C-alpha positions as a LaTeX table, in Angstrom:
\begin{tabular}{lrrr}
\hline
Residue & $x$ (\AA) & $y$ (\AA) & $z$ (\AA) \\
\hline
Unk1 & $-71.73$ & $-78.27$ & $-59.83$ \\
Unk2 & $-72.64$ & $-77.21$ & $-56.12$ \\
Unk3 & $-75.44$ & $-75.53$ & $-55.23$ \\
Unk4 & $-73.88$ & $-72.00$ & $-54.74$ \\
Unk5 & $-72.09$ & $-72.26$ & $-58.16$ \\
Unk6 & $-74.98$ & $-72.64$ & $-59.41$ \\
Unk7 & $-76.58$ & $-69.65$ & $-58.40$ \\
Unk8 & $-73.83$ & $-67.76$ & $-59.19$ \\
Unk9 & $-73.96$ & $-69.04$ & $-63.23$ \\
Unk10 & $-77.61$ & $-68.31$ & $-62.94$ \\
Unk11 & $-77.09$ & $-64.52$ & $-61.77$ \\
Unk12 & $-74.16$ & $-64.12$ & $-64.13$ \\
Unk13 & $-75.99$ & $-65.46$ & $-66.89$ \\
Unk14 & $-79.15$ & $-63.39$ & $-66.26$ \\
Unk15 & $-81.64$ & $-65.57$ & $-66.27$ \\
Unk16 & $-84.74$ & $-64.64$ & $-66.37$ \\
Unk17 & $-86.97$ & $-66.93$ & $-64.07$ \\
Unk18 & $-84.31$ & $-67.19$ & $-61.21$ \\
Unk19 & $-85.14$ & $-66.27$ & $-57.72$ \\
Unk20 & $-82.72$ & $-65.86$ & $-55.28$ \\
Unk21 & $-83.89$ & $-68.98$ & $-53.41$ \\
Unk22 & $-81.66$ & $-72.24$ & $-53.04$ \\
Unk23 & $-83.56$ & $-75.83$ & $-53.94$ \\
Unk24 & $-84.58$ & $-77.76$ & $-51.26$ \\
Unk25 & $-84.63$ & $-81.26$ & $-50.98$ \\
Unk26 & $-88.85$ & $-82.26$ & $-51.30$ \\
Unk27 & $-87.84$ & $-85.79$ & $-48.77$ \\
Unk28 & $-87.18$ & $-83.20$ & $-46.23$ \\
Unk29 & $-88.82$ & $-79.94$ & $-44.94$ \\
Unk30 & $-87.10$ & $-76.55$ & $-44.86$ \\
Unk31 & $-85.10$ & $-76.49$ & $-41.72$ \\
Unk32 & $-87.02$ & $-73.67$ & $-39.04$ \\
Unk33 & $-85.24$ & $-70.77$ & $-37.70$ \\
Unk34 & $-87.73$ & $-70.62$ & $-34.76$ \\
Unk35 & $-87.37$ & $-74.39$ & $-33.48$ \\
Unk36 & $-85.15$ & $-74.47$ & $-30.53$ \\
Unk37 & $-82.40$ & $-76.16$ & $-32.37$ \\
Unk38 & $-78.89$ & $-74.61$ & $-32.48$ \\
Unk39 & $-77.90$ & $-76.46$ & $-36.03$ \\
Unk40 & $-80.85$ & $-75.38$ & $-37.44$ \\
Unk41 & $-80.20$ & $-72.02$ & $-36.69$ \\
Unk42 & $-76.51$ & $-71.95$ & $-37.90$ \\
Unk43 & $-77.47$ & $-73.99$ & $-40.80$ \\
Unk44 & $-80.11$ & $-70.74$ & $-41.75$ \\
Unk45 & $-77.59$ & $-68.36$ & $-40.96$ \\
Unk46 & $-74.97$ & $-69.95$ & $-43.25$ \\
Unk47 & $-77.39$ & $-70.29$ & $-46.05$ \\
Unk48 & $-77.87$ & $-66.60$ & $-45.58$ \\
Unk49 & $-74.53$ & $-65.41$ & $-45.64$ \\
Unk50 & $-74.02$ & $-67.92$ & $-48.62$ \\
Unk51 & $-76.85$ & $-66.37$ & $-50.54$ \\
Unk52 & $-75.74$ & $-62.46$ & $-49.45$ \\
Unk53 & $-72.30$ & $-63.18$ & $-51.13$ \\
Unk54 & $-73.99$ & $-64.82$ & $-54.36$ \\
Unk55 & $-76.14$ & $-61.41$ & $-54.62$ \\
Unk56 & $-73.07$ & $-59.04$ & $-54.05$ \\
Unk57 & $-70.58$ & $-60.97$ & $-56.34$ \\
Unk58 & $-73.34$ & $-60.78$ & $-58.89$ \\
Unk59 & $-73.29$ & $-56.66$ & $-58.18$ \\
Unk60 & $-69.94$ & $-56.84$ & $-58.01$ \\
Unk61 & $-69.89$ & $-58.19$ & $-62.24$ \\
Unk62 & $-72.79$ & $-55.96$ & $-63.18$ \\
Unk63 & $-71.21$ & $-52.83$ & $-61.88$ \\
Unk64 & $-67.86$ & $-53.99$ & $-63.60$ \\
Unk65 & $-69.45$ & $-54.03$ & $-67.02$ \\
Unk66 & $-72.09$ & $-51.52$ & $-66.82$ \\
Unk67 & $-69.85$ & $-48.73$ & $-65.24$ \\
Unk68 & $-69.37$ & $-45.10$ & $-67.42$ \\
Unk69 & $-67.21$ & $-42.81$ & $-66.63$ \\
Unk70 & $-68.66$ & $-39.34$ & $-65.10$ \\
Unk71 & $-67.25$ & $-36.24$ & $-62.91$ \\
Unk72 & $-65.79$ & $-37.36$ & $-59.32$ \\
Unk73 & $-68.46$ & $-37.51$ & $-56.40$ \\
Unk74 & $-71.24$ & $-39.34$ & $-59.31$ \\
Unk75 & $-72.34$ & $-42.47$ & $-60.56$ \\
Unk76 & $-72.83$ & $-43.43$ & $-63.90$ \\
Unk77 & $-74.56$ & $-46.52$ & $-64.65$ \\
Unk78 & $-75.02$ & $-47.65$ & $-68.31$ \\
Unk79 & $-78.31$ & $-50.01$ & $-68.98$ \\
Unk80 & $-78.08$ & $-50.11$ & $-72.73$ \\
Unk81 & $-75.61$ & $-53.08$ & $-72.70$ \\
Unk82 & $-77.74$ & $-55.79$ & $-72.59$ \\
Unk83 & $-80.68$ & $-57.50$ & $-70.25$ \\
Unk84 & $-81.46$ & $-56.45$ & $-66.62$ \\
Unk85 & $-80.17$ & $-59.09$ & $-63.73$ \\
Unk86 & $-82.32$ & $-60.29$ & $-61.67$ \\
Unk87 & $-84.82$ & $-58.44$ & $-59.22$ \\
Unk88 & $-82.92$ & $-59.01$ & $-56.23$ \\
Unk89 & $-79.50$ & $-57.73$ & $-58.07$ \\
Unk90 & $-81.01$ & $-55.00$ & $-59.45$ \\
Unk91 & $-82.45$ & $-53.71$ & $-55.68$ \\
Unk92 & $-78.84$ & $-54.57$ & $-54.49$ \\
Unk93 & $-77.08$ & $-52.13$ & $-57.52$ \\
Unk94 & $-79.46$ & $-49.22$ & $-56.35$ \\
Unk95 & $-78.54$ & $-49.59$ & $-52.98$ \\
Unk96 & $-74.91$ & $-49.56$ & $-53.62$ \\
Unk97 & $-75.01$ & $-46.06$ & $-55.94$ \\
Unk98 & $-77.75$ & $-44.52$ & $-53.55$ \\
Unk99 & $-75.54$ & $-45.19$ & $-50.41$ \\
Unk100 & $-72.42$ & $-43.89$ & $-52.96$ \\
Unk101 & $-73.73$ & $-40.85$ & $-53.37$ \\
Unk102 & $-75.76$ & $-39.64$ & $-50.89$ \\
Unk103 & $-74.94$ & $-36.89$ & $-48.53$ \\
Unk104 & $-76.59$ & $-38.59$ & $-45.59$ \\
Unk105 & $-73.69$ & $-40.67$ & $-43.34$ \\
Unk106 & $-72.40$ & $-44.13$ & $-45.81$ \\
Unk107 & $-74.63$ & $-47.20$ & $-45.25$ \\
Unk108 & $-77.30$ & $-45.42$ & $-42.69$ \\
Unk109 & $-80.97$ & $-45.86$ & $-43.45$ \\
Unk110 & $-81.47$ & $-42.45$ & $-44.61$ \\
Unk111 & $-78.58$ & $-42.82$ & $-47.33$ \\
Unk112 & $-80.59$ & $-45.90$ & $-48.77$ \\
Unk113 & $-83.97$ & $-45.04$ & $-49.04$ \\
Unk114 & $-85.15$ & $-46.50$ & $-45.97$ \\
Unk115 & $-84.90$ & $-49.57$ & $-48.41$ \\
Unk116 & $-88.26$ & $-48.58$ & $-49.01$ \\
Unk117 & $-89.87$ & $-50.81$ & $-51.51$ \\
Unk118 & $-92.02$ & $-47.69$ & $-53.29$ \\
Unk119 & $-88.65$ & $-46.35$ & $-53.50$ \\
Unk120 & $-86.22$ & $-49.28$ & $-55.25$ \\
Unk121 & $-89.39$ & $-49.98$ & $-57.42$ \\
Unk122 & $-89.87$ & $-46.78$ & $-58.57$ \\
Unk123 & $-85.70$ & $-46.62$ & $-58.93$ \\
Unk124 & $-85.11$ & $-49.81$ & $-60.68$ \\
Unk125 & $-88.41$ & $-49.43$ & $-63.19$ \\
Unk126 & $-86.69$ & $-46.13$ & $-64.49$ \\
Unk127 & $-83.64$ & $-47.52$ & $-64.60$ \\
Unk128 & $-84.53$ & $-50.77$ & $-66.97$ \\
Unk129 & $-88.25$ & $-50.45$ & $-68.18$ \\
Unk130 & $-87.96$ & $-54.03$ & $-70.01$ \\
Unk131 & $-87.24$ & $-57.26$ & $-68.86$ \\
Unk132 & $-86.81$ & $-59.33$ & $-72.15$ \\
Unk133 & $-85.02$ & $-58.55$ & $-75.09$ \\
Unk134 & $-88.22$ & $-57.88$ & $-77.37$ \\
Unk135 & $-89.12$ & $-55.13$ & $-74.91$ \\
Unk136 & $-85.57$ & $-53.72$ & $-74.96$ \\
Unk137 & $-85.80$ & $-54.01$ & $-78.90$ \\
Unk138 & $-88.92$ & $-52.20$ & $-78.67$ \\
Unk139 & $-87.64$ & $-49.77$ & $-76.61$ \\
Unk140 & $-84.04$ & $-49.16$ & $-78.68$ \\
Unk141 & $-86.26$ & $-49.12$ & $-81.93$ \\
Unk142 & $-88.41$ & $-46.49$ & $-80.54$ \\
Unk143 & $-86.06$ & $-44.32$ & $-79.24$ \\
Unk144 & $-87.68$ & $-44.55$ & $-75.80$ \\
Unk145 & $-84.49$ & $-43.22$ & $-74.27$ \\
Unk146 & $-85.18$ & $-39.39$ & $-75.47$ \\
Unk147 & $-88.73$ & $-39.75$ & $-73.10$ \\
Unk148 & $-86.92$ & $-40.37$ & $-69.99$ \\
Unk149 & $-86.77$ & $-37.29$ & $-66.92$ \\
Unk150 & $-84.77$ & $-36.67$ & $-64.35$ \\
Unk151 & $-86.53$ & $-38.16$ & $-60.62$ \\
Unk152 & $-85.55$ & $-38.09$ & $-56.96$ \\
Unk153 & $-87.11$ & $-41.28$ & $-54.95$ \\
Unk154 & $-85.09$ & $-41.00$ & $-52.17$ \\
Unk155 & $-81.70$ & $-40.43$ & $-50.28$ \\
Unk156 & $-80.90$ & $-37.22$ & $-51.88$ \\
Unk157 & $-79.87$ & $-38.60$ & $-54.49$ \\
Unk158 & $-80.83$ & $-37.53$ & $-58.08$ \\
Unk159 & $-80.79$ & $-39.30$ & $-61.17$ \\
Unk160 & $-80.36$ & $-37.76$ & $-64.44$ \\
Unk161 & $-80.73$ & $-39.92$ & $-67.91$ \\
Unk162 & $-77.27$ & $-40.14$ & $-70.29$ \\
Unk163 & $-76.87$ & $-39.06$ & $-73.00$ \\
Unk164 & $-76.81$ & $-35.42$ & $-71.48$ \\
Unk165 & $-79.55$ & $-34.51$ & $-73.30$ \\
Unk166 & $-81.59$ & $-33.48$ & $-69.69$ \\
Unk167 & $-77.70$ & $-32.24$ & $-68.51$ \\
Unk168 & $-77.07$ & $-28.94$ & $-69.00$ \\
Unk169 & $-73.76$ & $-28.23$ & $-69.97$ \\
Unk170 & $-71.76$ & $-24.89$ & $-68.68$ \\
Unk171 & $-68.59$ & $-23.62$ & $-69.68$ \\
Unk172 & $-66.94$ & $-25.57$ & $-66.36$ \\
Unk173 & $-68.75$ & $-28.96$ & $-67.11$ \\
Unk174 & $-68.13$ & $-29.38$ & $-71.07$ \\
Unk175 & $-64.68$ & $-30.08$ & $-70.53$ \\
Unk176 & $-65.45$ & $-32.73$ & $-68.14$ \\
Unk177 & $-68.21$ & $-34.44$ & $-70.75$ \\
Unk178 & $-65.30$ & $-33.76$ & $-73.43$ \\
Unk179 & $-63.02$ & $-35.79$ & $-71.55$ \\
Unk180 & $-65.76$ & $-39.00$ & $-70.41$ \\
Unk181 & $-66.42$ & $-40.88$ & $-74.10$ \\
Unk182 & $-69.80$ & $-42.65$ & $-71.93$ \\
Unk183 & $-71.21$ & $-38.69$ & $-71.46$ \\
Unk184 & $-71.21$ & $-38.28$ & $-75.00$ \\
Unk185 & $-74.56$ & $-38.63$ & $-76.43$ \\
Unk186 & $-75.41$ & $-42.07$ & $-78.60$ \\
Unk187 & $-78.04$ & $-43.81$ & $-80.14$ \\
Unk188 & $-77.45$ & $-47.02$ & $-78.75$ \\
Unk189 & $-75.55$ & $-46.13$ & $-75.79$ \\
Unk190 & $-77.79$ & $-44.73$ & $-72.96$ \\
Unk191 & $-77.91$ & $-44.82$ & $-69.17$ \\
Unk192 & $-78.04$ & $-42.90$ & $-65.80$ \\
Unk193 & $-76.12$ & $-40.80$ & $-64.01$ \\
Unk194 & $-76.68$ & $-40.56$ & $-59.99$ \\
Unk195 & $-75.62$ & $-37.17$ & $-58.25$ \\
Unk196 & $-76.00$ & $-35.84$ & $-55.08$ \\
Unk197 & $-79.30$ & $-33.93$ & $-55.19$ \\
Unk198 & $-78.88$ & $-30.06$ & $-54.84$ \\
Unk199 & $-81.02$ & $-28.64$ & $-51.62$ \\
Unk200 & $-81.47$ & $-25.58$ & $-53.49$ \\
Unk201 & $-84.53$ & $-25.97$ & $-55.24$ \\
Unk202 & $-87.27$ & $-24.10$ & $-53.88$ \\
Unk203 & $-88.81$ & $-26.59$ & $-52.61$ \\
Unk204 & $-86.30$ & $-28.26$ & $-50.65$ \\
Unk205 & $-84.27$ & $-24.94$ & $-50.07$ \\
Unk206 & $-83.84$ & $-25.30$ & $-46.31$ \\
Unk207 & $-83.37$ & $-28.91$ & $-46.58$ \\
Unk208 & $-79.53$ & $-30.33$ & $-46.15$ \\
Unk209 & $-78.32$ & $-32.76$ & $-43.40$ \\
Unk210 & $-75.29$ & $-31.71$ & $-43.60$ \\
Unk211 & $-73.67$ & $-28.05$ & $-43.18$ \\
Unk212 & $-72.81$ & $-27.14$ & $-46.76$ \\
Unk213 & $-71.22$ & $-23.66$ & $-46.52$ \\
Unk214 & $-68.17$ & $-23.96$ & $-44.09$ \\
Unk215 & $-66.21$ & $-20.96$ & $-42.91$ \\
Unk216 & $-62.59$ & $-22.37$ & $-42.54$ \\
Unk217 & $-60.73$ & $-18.36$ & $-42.20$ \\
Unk218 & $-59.95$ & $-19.03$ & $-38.71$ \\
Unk219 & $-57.72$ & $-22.47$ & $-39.55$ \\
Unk220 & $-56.27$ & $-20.97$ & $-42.42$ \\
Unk221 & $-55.02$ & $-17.59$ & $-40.52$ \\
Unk222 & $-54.02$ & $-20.07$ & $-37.59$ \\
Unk223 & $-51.45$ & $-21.66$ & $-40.65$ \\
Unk224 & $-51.69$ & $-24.87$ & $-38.54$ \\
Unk225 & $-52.45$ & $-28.15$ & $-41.03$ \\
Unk226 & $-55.98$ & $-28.95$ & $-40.45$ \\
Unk227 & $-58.56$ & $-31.04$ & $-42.19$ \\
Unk228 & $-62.63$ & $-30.81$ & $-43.08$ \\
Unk229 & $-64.67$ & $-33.65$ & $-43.79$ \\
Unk230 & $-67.44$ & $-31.53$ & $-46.19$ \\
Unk231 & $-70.84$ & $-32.75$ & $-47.18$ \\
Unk232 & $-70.13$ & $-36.11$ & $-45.15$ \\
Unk233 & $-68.64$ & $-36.93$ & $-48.76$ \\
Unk234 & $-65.10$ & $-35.24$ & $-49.28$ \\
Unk235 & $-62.05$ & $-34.94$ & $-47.40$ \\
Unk236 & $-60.23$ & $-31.67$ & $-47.62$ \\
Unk237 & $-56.86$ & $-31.72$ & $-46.72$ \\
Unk238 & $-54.79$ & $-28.56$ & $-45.69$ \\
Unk239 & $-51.13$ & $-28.10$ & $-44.57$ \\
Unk240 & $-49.35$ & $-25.85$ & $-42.99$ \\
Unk241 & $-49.63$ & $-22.35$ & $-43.98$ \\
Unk242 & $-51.62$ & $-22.80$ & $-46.67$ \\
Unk243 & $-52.97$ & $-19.50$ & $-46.93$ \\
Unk244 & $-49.55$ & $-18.62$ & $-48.19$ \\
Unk245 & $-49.35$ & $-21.10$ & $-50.87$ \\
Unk246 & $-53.29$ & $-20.66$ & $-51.84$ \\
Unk247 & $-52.88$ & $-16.94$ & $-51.88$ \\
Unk248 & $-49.59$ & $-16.63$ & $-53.65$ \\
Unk249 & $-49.02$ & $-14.48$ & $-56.97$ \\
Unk250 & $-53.26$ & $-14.65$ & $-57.02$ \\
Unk251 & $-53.14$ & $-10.82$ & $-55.95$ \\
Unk252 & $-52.34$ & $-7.64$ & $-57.06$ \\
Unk253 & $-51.12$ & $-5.40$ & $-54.23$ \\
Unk254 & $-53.67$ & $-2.73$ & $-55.30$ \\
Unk255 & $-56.49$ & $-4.92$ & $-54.87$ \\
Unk256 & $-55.38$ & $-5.62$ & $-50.94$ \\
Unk257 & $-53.49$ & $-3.98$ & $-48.68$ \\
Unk258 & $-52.42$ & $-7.38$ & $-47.26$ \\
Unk259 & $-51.68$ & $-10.32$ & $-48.74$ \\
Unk260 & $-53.28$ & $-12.80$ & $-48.00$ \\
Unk261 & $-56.25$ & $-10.24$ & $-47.90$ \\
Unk262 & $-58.01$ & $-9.55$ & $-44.52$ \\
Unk263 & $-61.28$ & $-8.04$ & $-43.44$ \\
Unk264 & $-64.26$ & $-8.08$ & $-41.28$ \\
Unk265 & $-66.38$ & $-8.78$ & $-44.50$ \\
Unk266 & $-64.04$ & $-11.26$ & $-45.75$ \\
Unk267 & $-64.36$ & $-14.59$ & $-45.39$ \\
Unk268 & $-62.73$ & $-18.06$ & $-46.77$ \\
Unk269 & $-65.44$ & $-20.64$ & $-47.17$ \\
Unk270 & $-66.09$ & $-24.03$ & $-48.60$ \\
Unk271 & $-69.16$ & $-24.31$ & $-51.08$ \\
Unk272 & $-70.04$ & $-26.16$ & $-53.48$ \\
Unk273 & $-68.23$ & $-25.64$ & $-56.70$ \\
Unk274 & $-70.70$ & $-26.48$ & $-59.22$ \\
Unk275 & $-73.63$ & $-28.64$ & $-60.45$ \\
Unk276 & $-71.75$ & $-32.26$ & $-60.21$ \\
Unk277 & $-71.70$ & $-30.73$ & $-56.13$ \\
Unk278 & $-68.38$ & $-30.95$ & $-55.53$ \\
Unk279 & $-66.28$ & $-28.57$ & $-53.08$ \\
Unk280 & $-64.52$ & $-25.41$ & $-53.83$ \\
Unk281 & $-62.75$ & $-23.04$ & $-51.72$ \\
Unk282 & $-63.66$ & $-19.23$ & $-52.31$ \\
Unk283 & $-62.84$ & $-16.44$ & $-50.90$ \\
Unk284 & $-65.97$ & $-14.36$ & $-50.40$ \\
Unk285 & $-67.13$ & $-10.97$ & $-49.97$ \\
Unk286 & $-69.95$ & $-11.02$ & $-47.41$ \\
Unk287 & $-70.71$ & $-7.19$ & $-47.64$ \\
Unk288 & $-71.58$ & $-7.28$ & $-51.38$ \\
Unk289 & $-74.53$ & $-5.47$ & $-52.06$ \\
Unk290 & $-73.79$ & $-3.19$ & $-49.49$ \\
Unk291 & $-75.44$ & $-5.12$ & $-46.03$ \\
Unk292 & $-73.04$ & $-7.23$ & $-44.26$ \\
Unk293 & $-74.23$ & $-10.91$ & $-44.09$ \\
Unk294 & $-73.54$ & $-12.25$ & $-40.61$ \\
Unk295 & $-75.26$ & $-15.46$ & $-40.96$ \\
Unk296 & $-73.44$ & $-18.03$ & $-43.18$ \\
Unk297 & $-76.72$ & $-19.79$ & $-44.11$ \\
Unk298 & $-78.90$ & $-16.57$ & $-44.78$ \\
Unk299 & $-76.02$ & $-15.62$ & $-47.40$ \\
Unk300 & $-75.90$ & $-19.02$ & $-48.73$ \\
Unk301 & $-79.47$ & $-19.33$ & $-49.44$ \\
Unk302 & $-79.43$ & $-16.18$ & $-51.16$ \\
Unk303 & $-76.32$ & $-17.34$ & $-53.62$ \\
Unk304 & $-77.78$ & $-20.81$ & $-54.07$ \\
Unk305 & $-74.79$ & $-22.44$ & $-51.73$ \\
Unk306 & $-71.87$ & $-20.89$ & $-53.94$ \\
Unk307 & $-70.90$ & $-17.15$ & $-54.23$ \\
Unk308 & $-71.26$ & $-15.63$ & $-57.52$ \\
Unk309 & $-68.89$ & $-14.12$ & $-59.31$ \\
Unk310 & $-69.73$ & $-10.82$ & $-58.37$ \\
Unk311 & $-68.62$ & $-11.37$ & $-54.53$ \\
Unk312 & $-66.21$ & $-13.98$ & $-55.13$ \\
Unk313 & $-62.42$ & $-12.57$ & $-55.30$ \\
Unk314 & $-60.80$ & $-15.40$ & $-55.37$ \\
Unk315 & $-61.46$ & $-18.60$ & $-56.86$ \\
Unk316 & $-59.54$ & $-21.11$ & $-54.68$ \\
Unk317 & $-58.86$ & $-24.79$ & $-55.32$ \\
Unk318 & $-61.59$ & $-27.11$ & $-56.55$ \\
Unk319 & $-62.01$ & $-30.13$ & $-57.89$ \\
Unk320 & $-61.59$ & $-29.45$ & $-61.52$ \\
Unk321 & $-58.75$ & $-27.11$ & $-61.12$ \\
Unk322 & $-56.48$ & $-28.47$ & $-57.79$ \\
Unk323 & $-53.81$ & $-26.84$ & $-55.97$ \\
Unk324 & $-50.82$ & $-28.36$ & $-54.69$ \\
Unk325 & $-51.16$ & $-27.42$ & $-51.42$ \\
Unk326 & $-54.87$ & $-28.67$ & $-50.61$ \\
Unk327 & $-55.73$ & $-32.38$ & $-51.22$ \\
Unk328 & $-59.68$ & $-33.23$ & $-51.90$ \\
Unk329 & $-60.74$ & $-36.45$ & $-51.85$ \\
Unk330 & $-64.07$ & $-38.08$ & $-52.30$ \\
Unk331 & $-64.42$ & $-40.32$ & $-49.37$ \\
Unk332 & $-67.20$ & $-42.55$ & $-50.24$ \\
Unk333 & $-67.06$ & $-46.41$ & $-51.87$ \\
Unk334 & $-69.00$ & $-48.38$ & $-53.93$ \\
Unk335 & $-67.98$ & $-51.80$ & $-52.60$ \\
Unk336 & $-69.30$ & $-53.50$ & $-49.54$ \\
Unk337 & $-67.57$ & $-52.94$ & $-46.59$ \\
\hline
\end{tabular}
């Protein structure tokens, strides 16, 4: 067996006292990056390369079997099934779901972390709180699972414990956990889901990177196609005349004079649709309460980044309930690139 197979049984195995360093030969020294020797160097840089793919195939096989289903835009990683992988791995599976997920721009230093080590420790010690299988026996005996809270440690990116016992579930989102068997809550069967954490909070209410309430009326009263990239996450796709199409059979004519309806205090905007964060167009009524809102973000903060129901006339296409004639797609991946 070669060296690099070898590392690879070890990391698919699991085993416990396996760092992510190859054997050396004792007759002969490490070879020196920093010696003026141009086959030294390559030879480090292919040992490198060689131990970067062991890591990610490793990644690549815990992802595949510890992967639960969840609403589109999340990450849900079970942790029940079996021992943590190594260290190294387990730094390398954060990474992947925190870059996943996060609103800041795919693979940037802000969407990991910083690859701060306060930050992957405190990630990947939530995440699996044993190392050998008398601590997870412990734990599962126990019932540890019911003590764990929802954190933030970086990226934006918040993790919530499954079962959804710290999820709350609305009218919208039960049919989603109805439909994903790995949301449903078990005994045995526990792990974490990773969303993209709301800016809302009072704390971090002014805090977004990205612009998260979008007024598209213009492009859809120009009924040229057009597309938004929203939340540096999803792709929102929009042909020509959609308006039309969106607005179609939606209205009564004594609601509107027009169809589609028109009006200084009208406005078509993109928002988040609910707490999974994914998009929704809405048409909204910015003069609800009787003071015209001229600033986007002033009426956002005020609704919590989505319009109510009580200045929302029209719930356009989302996520959970599409439309033919505007195509939403989450943009990110969870593979190396």
């Amino acid at each position: 067996m070669t060296e690099r197979n070898r590392i690879r049984a070890l990391l698919t195995t699991g085993e416990r006292n396996f760092g992510l360093v190859r054997a050396q030969n004792p007759l002969r020294p490490p070879p020196d990056p920093l010696q003026p020797s141009s086959t030294s160097l390559y030879n480090f840089v292919q040992e490198y390369n060689a131990l970067r793919d062991d890591v990610d195939h490793a990644v690549e096989e815990y992802l595949l079997n510890h992967t639960g289903d969840s609403p589109v835009g999340t990450y849900h990683l079970i942790t029940s099934n079996g021992l943590p992988p190594p260290l190294v791995v387990r730094h390398a599976v954060v990474l992947r779901i925190l870059r996943y997920v996060s609103p800041f721009p795919w693979g940037s230093p802000d969407a990991e972390a910083h690859r701060q080590l306060a930050s992957l420790t405190q990630i990947t010690n939530a995440l699996w709180p044993y190392e050998t299988q008398a601590e997870l026996d412990r734990f599962l005996q126990l019932d540890l699972a019911k003590t764990r809270r929802r954190f933030a440690a970086g990226g934006l990116v918040l993790w919530q414990p499954t079962p959804t016992l710290g999820i709350p579930i609305t009218q919208r989102t039960s049919q989603i956990v109805a439909k994903n068997s790995a949301l449903v809550p078990s005994r045995t069967s526990f792990g974490w889901l990773a969303q993209r954490q709301p800016p809302y909070n009072r704390k971090y209410r002014d805090h977004s990177p990205n612009e998260i309430t979008i007024d598209i009326t213009a492009q859809l009263f120009s009924r040229k196609p057009f597309r938004i990239v929203w939340d540096l996450r999803w792709l929102l796709e929009f042909p020509e005349g959609a308006i039309d199409s969106l607005c179609k059979d939606r209205f009564k004519k004594a609601e509107y004079r027009e169809i589609p309806p028109t009006g200084e205090h009208l406005r078509y905007l993109i928002t988040p649709a609910n707490q999974w964060w994914q998009p929704a167009v809405v048409l909204a009524d910015l003069c609800y309460g009787g003071e015209k809102k001229t600033d986007l973000q002033e009426y956002s903060r005020e609704a919590k980044w989505r319009p109510t129901a009580k200045n929302v006339h029209l719930a356009l296409p989302s996520v959970t309930r599409p439309h033919p004639g505007v195509k939403m797609t989450f943009i990110r991946t969870i593979d190396v690139i």
